[in-house]
GROMACS .gro file of C-alpha atoms in nm:
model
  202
    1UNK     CA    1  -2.063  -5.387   0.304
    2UNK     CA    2  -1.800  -5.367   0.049
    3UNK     CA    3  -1.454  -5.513   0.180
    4UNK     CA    4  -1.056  -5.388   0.139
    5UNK     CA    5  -0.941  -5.647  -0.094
    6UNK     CA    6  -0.586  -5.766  -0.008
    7UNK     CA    7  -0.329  -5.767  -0.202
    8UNK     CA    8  -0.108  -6.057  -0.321
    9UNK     CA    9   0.144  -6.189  -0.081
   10UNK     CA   10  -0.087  -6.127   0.219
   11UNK     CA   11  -0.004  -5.767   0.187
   12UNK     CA   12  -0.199  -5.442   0.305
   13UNK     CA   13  -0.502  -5.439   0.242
   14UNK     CA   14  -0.637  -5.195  -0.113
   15UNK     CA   15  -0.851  -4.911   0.037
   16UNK     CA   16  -1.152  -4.810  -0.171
   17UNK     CA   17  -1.189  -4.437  -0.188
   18UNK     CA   18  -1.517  -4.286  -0.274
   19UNK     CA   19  -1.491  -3.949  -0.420
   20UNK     CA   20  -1.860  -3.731  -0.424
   21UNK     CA   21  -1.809  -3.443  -0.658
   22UNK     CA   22  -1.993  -3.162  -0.571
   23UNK     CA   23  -1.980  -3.022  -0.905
   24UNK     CA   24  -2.259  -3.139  -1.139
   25UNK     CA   25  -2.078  -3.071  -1.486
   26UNK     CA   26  -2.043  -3.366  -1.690
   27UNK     CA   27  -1.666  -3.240  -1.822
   28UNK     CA   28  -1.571  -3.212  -1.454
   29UNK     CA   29  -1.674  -3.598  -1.389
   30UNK     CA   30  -1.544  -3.720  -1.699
   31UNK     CA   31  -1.151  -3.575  -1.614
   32UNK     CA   32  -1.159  -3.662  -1.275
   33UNK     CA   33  -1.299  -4.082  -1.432
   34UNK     CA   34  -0.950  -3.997  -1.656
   35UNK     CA   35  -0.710  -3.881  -1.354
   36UNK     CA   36  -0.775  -4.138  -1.074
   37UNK     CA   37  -0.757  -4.411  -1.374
   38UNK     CA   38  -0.405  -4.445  -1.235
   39UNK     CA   39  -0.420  -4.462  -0.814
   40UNK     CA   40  -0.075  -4.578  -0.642
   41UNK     CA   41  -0.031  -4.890  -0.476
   42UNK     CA   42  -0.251  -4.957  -0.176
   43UNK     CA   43  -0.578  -4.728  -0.316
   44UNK     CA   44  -0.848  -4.764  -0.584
   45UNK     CA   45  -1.133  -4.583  -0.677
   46UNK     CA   46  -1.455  -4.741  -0.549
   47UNK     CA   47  -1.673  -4.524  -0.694
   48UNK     CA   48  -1.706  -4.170  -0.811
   49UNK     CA   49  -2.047  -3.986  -0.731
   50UNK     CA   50  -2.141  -3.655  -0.873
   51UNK     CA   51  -2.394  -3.446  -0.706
   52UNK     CA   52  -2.528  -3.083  -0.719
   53UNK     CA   53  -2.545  -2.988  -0.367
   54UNK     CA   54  -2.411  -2.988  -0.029
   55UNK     CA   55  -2.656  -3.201   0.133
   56UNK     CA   56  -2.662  -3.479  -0.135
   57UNK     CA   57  -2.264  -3.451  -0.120
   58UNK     CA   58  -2.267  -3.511   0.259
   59UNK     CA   59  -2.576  -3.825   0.252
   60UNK     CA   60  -2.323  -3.992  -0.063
   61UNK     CA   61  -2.021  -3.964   0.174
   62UNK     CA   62  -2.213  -4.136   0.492
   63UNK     CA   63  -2.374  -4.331   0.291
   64UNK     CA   64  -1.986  -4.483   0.159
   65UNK     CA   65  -1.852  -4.473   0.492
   66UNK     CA   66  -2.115  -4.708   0.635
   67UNK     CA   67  -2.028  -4.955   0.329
   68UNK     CA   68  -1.651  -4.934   0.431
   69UNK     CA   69  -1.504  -4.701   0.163
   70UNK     CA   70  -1.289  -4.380   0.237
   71UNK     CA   71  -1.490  -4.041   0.139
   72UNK     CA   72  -1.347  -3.753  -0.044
   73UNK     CA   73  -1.526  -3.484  -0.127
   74UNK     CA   74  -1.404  -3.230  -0.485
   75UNK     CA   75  -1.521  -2.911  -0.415
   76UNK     CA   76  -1.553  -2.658  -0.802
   77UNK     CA   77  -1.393  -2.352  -0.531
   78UNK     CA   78  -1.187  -2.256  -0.298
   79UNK     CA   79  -1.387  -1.978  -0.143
   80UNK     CA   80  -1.688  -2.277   0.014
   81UNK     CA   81  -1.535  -2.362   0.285
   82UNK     CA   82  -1.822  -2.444   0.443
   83UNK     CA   83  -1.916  -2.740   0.255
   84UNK     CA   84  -1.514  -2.889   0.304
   85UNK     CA   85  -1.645  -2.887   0.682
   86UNK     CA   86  -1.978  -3.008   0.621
   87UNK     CA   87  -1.805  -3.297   0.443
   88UNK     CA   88  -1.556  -3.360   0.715
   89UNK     CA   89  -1.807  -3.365   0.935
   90UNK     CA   90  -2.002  -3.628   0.763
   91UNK     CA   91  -1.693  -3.855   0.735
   92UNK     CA   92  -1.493  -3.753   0.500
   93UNK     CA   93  -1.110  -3.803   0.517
   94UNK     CA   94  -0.968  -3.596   0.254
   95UNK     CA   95  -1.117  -3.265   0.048
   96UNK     CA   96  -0.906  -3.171  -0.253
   97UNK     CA   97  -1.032  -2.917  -0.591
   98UNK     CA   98  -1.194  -2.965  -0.898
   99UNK     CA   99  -0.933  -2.734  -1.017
  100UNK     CA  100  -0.624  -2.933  -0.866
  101UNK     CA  101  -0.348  -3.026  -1.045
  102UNK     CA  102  -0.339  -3.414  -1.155
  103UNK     CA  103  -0.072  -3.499  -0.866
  104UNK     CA  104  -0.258  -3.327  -0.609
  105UNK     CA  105  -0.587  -3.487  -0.701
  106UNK     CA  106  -0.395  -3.858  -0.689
  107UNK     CA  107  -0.195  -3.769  -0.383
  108UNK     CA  108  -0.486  -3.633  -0.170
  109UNK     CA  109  -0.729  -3.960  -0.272
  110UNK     CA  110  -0.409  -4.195  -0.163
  111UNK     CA  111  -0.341  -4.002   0.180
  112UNK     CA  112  -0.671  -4.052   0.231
  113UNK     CA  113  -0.700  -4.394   0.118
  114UNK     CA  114  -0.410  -4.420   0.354
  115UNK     CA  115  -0.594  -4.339   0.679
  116UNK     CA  116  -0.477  -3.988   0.646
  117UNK     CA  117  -0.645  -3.677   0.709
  118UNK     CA  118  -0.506  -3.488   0.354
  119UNK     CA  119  -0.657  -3.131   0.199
  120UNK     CA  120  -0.559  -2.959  -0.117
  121UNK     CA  121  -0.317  -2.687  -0.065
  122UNK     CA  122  -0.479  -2.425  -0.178
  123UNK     CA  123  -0.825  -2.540   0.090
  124UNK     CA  124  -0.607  -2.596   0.368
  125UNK     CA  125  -0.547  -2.209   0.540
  126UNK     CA  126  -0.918  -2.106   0.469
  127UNK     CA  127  -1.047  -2.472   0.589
  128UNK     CA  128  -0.844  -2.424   0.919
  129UNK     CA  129  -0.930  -2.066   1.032
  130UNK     CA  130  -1.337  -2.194   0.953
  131UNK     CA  131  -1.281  -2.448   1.153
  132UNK     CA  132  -1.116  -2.297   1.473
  133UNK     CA  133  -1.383  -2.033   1.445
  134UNK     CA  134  -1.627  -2.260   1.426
  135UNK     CA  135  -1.504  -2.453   1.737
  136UNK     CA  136  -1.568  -2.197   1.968
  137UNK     CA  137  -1.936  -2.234   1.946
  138UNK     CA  138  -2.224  -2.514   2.049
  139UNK     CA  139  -2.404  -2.634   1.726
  140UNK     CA  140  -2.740  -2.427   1.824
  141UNK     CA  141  -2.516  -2.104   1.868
  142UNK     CA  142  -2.410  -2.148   1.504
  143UNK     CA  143  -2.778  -2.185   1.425
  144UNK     CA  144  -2.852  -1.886   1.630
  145UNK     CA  145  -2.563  -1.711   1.416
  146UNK     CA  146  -2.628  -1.787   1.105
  147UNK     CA  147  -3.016  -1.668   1.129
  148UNK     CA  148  -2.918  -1.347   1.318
  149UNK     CA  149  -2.651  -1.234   1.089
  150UNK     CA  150  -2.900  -1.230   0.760
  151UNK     CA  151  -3.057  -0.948   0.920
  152UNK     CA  152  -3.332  -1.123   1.095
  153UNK     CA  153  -3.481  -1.006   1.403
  154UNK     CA  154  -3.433  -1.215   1.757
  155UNK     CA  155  -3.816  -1.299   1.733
  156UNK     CA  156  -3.802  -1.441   1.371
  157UNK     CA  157  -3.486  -1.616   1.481
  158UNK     CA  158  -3.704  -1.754   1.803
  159UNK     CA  159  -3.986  -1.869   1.521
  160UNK     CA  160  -3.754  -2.056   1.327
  161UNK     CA  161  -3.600  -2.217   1.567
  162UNK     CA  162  -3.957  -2.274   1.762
  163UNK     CA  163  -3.789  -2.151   2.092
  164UNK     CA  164  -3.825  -1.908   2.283
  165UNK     CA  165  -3.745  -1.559   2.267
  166UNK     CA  166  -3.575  -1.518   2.590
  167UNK     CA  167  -3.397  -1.831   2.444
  168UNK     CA  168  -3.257  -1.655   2.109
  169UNK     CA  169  -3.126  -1.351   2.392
  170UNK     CA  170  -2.931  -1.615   2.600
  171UNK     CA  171  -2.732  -1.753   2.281
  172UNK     CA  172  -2.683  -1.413   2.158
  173UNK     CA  173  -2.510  -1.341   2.435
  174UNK     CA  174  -2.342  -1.628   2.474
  175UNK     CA  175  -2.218  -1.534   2.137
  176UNK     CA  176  -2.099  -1.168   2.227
  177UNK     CA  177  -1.909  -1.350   2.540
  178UNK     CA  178  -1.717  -1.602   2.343
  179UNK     CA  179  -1.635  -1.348   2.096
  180UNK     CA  180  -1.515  -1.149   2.291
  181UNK     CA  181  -1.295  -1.383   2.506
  182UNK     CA  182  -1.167  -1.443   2.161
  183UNK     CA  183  -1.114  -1.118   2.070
  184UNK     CA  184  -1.329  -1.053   1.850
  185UNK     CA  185  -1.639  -0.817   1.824
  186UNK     CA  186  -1.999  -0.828   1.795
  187UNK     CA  187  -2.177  -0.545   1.900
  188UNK     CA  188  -2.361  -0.476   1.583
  189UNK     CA  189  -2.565  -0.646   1.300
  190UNK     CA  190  -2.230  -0.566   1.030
  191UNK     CA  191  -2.033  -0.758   1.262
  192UNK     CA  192  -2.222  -1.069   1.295
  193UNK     CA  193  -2.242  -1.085   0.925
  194UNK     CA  194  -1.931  -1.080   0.924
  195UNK     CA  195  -1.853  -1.325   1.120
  196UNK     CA  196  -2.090  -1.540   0.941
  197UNK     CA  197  -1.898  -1.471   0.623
  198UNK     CA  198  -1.603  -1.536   0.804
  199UNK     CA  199  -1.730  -1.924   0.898
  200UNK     CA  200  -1.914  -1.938   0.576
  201UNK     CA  201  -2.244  -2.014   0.761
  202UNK     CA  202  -2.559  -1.999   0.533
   0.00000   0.00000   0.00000
């Protein structure tokens, strides 16, 4: 496991951020290699991983996490919220842009390095209303969710889940009843997609 060096003096101790791009374009790697050249006292970059897809992007962040380094995650859009939770989820500890400026990029990957939980500005609103969404639901109701609202029927929804049909029922209702206690509606297939849009399920 890779070790926070200290710093002279008997200082605090350097944190080694990782940061997993999820944007596979060699220009995009290259200026974010130039940007965190230059980290503030206290961080350094440990390593910088470039990947083409959610699920690499969130087995490079555990995988840095269980060697001791601080995840963040560059995301090439603001509109994929999903994936910022995805990576938070997996460990990560700070999600900024591929399309921040140069001080938000260094000030995110330092918060971070810091201990801090730190998103880019412009990620921060959409992140947070995915996220409280996304808290008012169990795990398998999200699954049940984001099946249902591509248009599939409850027994195709049963199949992929290899449950039950009655099953599939229960959690849509349990889905209409916490929607509802949160005021929001789903008494029809437009609605559940959007809902799904809303938490940027796929």
């Amino acid at each position: 496991m890779e070790q926070d060096d200290d710093v002279a003096g008997g200082g605090p101790a350097v944190r080694a951020v990782a940061v997993v791009v999820l944007d596979d374009r060699p220009v995009v790697k290259l200026g974010l290699q130039v940007a965190l050249e230059e980290l503030p006292e206290g961080t350094r970059l440990g390593e910088l991983v470039v990947v083409g897809k959610v699920l690499d992007a969130v087995g490079e962040i555990r995988s840095a996490v269980e060697r001791g380094l601080v995840a963040v995650v560059a995301l090439d859009g603001v509109d994929r919220p999903g994936e910022a939770v995805a990576a938070l989820e997996a460990g990560a500890r700070g999600v900024v842009l591929c399309e921040s400026s140069l001080a938000e990029l260094v000030d995110v990957v330092h918060r971070a390095g810091r201990g801090e939980l730190a998103v880019a500005a412009a990620m921060a609103e959409r992140l947070e209303q995915v996220m409280e969404l996304r808290r008012l639901f169990t795990q398998r109701e999200l699954e049940v969710l984001t099946l249902y609202a591509t248009g599939l029927p409850a027994k195709s929804v049963a199949r992929r889940m290899d449950v039950g049909l009655e099953t599939v029922k229960t959690y849509l209702k349990r889905l209409r009843q916490k929607s509802a206690a949160a005021g929001l509606r789903l008494d029809s297939r437009l609605e559940f997609a959007e809902l799904g849009r809303r938490m940027d399920l796929s």
